[in-house]
GROMACS .gro file of C-alpha atoms in nm:
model
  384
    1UNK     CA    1   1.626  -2.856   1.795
    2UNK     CA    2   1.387  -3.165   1.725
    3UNK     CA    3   1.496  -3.304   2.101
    4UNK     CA    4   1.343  -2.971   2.243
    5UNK     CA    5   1.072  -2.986   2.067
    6UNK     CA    6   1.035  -3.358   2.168
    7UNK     CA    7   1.124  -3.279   2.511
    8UNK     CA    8   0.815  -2.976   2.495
    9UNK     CA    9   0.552  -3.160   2.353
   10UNK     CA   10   0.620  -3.508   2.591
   11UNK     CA   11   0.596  -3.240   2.953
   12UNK     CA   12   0.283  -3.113   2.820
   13UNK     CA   13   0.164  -3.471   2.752
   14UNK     CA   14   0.287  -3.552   3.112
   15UNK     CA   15   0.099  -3.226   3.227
   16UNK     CA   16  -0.238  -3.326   3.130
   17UNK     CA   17  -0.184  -3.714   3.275
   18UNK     CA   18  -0.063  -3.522   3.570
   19UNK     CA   19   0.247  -3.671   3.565
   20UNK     CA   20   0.549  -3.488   3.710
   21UNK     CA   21   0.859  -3.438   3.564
   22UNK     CA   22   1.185  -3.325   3.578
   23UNK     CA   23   1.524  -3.209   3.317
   24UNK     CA   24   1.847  -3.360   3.293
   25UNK     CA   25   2.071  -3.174   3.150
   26UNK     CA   26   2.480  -3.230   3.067
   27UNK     CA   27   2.649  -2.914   3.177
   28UNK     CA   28   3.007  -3.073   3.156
   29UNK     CA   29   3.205  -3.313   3.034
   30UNK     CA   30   3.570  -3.404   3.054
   31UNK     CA   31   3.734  -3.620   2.816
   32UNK     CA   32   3.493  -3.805   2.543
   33UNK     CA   33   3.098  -3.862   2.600
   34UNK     CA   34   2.854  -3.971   2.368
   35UNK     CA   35   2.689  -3.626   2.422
   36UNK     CA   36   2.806  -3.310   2.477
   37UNK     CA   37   2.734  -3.004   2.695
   38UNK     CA   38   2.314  -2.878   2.624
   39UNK     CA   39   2.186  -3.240   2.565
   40UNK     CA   40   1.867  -3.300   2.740
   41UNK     CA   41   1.683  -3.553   2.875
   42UNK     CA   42   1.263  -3.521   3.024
   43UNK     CA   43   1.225  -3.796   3.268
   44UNK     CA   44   0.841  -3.818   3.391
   45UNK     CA   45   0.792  -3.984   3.781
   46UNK     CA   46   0.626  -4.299   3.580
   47UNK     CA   47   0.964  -4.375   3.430
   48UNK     CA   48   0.946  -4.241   3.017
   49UNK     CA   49   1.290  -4.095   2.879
   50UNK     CA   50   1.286  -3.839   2.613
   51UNK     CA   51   1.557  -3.700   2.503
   52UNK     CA   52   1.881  -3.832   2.538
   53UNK     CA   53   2.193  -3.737   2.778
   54UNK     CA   54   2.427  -4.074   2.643
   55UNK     CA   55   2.444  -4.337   2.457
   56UNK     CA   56   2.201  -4.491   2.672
   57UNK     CA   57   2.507  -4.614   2.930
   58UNK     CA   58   2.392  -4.338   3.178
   59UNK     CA   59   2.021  -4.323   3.120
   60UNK     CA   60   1.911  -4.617   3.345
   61UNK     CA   61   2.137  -4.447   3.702
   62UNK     CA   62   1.999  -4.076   3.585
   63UNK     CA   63   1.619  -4.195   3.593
   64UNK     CA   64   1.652  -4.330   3.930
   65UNK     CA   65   1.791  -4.022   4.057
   66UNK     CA   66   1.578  -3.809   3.884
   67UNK     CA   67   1.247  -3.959   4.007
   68UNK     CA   68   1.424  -3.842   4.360
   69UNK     CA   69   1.475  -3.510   4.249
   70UNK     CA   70   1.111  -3.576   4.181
   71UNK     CA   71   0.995  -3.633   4.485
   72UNK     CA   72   1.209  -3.412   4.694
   73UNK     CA   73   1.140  -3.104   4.413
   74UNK     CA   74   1.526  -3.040   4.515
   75UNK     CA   75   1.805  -2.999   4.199
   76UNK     CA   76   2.061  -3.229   4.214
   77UNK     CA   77   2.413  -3.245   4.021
   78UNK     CA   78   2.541  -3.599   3.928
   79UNK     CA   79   2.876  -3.696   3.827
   80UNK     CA   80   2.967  -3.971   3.588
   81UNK     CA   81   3.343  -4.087   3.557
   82UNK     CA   82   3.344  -4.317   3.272
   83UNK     CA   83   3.757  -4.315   3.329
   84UNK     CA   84   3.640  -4.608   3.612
   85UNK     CA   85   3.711  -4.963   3.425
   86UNK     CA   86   3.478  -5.042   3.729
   87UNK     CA   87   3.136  -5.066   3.647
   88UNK     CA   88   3.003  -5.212   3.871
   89UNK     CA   89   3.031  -4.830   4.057
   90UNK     CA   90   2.768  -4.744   3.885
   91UNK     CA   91   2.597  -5.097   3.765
   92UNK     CA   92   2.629  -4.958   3.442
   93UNK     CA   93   2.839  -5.041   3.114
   94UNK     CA   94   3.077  -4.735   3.046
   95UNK     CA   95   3.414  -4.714   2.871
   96UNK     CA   96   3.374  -4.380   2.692
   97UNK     CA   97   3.665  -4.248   2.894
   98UNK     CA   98   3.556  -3.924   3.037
   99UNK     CA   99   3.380  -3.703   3.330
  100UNK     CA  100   2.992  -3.598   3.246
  101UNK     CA  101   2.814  -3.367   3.462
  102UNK     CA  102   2.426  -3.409   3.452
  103UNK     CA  103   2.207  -3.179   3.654
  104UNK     CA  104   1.880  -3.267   3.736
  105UNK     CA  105   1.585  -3.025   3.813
  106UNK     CA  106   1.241  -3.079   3.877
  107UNK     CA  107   1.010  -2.898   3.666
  108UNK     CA  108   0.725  -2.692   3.820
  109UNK     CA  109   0.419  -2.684   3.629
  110UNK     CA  110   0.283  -2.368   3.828
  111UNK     CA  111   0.626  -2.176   3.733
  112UNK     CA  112   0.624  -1.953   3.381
  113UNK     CA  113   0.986  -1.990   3.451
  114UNK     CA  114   1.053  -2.358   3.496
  115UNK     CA  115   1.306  -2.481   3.224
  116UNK     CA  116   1.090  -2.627   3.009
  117UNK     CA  117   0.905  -2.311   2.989
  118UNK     CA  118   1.214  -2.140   2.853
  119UNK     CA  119   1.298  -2.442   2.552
  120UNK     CA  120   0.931  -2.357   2.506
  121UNK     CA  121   1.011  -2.015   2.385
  122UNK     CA  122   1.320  -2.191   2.122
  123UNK     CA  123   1.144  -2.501   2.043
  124UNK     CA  124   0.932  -2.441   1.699
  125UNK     CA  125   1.101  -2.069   1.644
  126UNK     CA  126   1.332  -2.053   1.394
  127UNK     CA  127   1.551  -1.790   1.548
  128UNK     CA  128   1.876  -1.836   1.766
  129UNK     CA  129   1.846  -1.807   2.084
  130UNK     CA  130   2.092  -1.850   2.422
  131UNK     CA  131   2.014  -2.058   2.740
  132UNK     CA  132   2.224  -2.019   3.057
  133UNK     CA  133   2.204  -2.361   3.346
  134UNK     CA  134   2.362  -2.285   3.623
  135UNK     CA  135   2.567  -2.537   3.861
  136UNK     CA  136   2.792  -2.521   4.146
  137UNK     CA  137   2.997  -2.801   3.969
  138UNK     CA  138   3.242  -2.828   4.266
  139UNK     CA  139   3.041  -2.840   4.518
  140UNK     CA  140   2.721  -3.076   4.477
  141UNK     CA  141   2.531  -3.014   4.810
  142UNK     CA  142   2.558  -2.618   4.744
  143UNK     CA  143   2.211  -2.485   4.557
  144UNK     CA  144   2.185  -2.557   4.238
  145UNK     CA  145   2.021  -2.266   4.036
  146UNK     CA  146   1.909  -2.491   3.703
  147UNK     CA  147   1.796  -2.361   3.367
  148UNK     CA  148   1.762  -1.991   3.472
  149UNK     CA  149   1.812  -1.763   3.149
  150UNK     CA  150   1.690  -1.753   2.792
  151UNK     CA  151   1.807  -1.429   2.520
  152UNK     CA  152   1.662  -1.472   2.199
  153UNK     CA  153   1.736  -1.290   1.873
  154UNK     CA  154   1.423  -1.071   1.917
  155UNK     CA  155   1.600  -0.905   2.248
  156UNK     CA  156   1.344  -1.150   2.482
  157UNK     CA  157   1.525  -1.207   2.772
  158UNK     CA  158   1.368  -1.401   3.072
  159UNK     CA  159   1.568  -1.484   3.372
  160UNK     CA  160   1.518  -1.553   3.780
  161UNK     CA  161   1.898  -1.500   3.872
  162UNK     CA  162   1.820  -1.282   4.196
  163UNK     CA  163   2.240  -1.197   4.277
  164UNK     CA  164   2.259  -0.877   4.076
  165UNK     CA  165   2.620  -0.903   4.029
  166UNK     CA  166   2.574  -1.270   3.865
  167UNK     CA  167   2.303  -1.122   3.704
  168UNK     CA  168   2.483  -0.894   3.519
  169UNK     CA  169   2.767  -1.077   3.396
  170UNK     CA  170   2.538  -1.349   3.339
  171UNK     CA  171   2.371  -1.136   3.115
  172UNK     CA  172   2.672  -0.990   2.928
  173UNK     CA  173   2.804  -1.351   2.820
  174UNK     CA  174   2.440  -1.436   2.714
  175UNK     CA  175   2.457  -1.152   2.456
  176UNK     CA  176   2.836  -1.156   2.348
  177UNK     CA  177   2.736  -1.570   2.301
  178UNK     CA  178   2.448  -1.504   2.053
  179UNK     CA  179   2.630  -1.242   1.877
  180UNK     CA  180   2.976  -1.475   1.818
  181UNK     CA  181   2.736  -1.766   1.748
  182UNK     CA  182   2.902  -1.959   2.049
  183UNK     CA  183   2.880  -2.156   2.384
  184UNK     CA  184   3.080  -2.127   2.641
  185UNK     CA  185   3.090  -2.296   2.973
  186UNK     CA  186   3.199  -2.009   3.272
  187UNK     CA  187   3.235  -2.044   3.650
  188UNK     CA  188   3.176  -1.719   3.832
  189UNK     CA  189   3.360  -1.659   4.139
  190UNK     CA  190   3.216  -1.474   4.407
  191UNK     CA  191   3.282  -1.473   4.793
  192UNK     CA  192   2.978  -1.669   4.895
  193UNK     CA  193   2.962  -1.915   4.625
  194UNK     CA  194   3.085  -2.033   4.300
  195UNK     CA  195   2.843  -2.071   4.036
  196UNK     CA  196   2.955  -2.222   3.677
  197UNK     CA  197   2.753  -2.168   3.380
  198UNK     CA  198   2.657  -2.333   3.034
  199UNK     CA  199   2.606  -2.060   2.850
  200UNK     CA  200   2.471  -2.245   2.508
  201UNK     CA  201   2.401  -2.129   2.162
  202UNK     CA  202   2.142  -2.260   2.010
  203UNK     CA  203   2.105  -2.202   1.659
  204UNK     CA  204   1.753  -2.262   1.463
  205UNK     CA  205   1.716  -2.590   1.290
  206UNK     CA  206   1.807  -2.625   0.924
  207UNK     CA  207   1.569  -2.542   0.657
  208UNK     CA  208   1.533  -2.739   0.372
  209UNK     CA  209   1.399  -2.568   0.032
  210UNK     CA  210   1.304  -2.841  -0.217
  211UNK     CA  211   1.232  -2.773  -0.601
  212UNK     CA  212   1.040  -3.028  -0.701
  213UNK     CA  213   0.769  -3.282  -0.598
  214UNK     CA  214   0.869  -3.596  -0.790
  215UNK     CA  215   0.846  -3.947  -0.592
  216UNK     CA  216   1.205  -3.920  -0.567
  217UNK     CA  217   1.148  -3.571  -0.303
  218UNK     CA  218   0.939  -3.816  -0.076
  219UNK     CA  219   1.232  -3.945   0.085
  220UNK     CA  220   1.401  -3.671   0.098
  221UNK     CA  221   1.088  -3.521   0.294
  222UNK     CA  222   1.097  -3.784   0.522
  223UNK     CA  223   1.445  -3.761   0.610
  224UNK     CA  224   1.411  -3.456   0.734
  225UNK     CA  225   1.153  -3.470   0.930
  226UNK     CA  226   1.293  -3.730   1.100
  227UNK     CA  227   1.599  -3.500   1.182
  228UNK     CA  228   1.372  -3.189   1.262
  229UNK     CA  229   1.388  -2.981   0.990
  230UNK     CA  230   1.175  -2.790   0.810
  231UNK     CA  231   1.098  -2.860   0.429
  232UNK     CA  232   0.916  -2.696   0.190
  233UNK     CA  233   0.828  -2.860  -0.116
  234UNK     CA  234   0.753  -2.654  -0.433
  235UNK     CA  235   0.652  -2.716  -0.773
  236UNK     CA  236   0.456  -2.600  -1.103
  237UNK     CA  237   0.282  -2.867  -1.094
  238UNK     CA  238  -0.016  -2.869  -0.886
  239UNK     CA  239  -0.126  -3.230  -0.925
  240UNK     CA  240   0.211  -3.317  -0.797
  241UNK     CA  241   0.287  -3.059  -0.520
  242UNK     CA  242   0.031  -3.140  -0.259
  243UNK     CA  243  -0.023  -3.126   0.079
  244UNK     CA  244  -0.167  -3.542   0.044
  245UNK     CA  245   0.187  -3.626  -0.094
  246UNK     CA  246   0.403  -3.455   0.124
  247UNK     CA  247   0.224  -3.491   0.469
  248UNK     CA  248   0.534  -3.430   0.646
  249UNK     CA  249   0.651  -3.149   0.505
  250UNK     CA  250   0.604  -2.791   0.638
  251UNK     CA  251   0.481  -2.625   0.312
  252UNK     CA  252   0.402  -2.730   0.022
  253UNK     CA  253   0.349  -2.429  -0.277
  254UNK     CA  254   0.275  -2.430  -0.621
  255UNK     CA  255   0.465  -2.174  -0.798
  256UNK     CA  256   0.710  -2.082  -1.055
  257UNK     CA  257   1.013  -2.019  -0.990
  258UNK     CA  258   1.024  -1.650  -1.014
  259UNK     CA  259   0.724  -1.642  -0.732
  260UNK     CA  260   0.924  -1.917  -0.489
  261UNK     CA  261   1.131  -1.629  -0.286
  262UNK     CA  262   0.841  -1.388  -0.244
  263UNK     CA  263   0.640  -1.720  -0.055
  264UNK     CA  264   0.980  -1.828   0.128
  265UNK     CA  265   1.180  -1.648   0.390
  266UNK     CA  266   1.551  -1.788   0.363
  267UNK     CA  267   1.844  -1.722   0.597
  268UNK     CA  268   2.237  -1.861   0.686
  269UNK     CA  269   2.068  -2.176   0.777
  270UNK     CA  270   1.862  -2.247   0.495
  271UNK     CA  271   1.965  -2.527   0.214
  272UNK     CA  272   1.814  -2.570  -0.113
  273UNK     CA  273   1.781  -2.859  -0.346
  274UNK     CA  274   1.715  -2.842  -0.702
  275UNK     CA  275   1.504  -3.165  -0.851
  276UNK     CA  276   1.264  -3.053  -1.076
  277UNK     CA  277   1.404  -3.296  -1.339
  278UNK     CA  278   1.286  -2.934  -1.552
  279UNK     CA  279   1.595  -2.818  -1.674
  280UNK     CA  280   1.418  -2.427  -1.730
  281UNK     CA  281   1.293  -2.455  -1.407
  282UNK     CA  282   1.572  -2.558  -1.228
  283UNK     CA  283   1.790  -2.291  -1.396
  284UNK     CA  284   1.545  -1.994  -1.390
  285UNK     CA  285   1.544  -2.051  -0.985
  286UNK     CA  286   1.929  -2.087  -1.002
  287UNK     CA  287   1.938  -1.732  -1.113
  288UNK     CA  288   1.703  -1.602  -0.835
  289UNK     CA  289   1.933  -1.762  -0.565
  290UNK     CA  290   2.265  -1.711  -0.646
  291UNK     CA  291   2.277  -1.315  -0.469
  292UNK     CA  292   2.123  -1.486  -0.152
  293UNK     CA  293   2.368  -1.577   0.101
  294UNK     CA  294   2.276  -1.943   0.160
  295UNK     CA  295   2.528  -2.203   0.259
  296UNK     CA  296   2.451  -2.455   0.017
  297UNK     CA  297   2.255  -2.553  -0.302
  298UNK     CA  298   2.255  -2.914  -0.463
  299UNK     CA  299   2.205  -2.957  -0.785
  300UNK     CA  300   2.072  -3.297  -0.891
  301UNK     CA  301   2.161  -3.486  -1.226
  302UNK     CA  302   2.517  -3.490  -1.318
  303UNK     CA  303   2.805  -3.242  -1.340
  304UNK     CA  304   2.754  -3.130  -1.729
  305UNK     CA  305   2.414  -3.071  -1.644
  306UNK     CA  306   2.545  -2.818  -1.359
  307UNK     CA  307   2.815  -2.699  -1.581
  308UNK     CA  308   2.570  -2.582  -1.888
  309UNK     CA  309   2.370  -2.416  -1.622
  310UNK     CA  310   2.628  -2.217  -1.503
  311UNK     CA  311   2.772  -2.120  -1.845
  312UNK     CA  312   2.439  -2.048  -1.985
  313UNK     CA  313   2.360  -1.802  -1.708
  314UNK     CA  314   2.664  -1.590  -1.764
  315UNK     CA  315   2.539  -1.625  -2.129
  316UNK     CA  316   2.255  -1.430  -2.030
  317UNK     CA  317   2.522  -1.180  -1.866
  318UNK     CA  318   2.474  -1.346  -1.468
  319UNK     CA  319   2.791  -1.357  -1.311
  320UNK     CA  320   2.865  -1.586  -1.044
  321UNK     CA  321   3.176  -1.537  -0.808
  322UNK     CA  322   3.403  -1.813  -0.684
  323UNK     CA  323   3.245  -1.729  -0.366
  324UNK     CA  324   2.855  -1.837  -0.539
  325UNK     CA  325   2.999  -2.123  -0.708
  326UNK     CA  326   3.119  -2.271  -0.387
  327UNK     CA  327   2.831  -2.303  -0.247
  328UNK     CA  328   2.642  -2.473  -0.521
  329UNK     CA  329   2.726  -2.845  -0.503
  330UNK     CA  330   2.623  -3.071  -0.823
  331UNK     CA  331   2.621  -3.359  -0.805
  332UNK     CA  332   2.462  -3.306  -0.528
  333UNK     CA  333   2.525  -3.517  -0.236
  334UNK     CA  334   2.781  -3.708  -0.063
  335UNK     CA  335   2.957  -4.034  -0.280
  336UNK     CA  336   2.832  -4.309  -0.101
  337UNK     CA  337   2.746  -4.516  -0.382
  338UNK     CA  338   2.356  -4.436  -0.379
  339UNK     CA  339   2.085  -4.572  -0.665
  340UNK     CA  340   1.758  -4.589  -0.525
  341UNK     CA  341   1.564  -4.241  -0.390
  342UNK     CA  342   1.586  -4.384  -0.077
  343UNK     CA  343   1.988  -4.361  -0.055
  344UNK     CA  344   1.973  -4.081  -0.284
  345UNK     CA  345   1.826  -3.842  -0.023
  346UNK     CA  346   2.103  -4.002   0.212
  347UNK     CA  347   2.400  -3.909   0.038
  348UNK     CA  348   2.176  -3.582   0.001
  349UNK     CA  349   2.100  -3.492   0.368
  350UNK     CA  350   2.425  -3.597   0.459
  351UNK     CA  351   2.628  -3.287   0.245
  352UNK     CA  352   2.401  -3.072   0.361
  353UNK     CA  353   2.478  -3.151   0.743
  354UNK     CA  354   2.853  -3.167   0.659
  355UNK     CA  355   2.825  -2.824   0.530
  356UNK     CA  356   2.629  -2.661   0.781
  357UNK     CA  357   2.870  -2.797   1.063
  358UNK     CA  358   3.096  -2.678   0.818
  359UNK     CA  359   3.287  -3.044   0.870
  360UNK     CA  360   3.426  -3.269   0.538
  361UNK     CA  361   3.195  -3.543   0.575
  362UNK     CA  362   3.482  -3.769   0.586
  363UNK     CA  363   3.502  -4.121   0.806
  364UNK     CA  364   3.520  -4.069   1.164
  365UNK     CA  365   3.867  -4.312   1.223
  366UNK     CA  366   4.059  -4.063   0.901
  367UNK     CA  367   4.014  -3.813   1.160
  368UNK     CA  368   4.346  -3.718   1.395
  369UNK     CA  369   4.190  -3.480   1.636
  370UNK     CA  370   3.889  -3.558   1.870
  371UNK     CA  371   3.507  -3.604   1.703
  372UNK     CA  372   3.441  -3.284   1.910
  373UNK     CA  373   3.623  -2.942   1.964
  374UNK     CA  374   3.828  -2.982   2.318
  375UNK     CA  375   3.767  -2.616   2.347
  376UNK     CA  376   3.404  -2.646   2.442
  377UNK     CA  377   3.517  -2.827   2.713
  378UNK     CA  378   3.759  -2.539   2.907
  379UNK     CA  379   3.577  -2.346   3.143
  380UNK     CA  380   3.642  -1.975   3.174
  381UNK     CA  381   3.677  -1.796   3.525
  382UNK     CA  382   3.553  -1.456   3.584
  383UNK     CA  383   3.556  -1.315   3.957
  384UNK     CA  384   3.230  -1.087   4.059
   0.00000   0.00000   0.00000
């Protein structure tokens, strides 16, 4: 979510230096990539890159052909076989052994429509929302009808898909996509032209619920800002929970911790963190989350801290199911050997993203299947 909103704020940037600009986006790949399908890339006609659609192998070739599209205000599809031990194809350094399809479309500042428009309308929200780009992957010179569909969760839908067949089943994958939580990549068959579309899910960006404003948080804080998330910082203490401390964090409250859920909205997507160093007030919120549905709360300090927690609030008659206990993780934080705050919020940040992708945070070369899911990469067929 932080590369839309990067991607956003950089075309309105471009926009007022009247700068024009167009969106790369990967639509396909075959085999491995560095990205995946719904990575995106602004490239403005001066030659600035936000965003990213590789590893920075493909960047260099795309800009060149994007300042065309630029010029020419024409879409254009561009594949990359990395497969090639020649690089010299492409003057660029490959090797990732796979196809990536990248299509390129300018972006019209007078059109309410244009594609940036639409990441406009996901960028900042937290709400899921679907966007549809649509290619004619196997045939390059036929149109190519670009970013052309955002649903959101609020029932928005804004599209310029003028076939009313495609339209409709268009339409119907959009919605059965943000109920399953899924993408899917789809060619539609028709008898004038084949259209294939990247029908992505895009879910809102973490949120990060922090108990406590020690120096130790400040990190933490940072961190996740730089990954695009959303903190909140809050505390009793209202020398220590302000707004000059915690610049980059999105809200900072004093409160106890039976007034912190009334002040914060929490969902599937929200993590929590409690490090207070206040034992009371680290349990007393404890009790107010455990009925909420959230996918994770750490728990610094060590396990017998976490363990007279627990036993003291079914004490107080507060039962907790094996399905609450799982998600409260104390220690918290993955065991990469961290000391200082710094590597601390690390180890931190880095359970939290393993369990919101729902992945073991283990190392990358223990694994025996590919990094990602070779089922995002089969494209569905449905005839109009």
């Amino acid at each position: 979510m932080k590369e839309l909103e990067d991607i956003v704020k950089a075309y309105h940037t471009a926009c007022r230096q009247g700068l024009k600009t167009a969106l790369a986006t990967v639509v396909h790949v075959e085999g491995s990539a560095y990205r995946q399908p719904g990575a995106r890339m602004l490239v403005t006609e001066n030659g600035a890159l936000i965003g990213a659609i590789s590893g920075g192998c493909l960047e260099g070739d795309a800009l060149r052909k994007a300042q065309l599209v630029i010029m020419q205000q024409q879409p254009m599809l561009v594949t990359y076989d990395t497969n090639d031990d020649d690089d010299a194809k492409l003057g660029v350094g490959l090797g990732c052994n796979g196809i990536i399809h990248i299509l390129l479309e300018p972006v019209g500042a007078n059109d309410p429509d244009n594609p940036v428009a639409l990441l406009q309308q996901i960028a900042g929200n937290r709400a899921p929302a679907v966007l549809v780009t649509l290619c004619t992957l196997h045939n390059r010179k036929a149109p190519q009808p670009g970013t052309c569909l955002l649903l959101t969760a609020n029932g928005t839908l804004r599209h310029h898909i003028t076939d009313d067949a495609l339209q409709t089943a268009v339409i119907a994958d959009a919605q059965q996509a943000l109920q399953t939580q899924t993408s899917v990549i789809k060619t539609y068959i028709a008898a004038q032209n084949n259209f294939t579309a990247l029908t992505a899910y895009l879910p809102p960006a973490p949120q990060l619920l922090i108990a406590g404003a020690g120096n130790d948080v400040l990190p933490l804080v940072k961190l996740a800002n730089l990954l695009g998330w959303q903190s909140t910082v809050v505390d009793g203490r209202p020398n220590y929970a302000t707004t000059t401390r915690f610049p980059e964090a999105s809200r900072v409250l004093v409160a106890k911790p039976a007034q912190v859920l009334s002040q914060v909205t929490t969902d599937n997507n929200t993590a929590v963190v409690l490090m207070t160093h206040n034992y009371n007030y680290d349990l007393a919120l404890l009790s107010q989350l455990l009925p909420l549905s959230l996918p994770y709360i750490g728990v610094l300090g060590p396990a017998k801290k976490l363990q007279r927690m627990l036993e003291e609030l079914q004490d107080n008659g507060i039962p907790i199911s094996p399905q609450q206990r799982a998600r409260i993780h104390g220690p918290a934080g993955l065991d990469i050997g961290a000391e200082t705050a710094e590597e601390i919020a690390l180890s931190v940040i880095s359970e939290i993203k393993s369990v919101l992708s729902a992945t073991t945070g283990t190392c990358l070369r223990e694994k025996t299947t590919a990094i990602h899911p070779r089922e995002q990469q089969i494209i569905l067929q449905q005839h109009l």
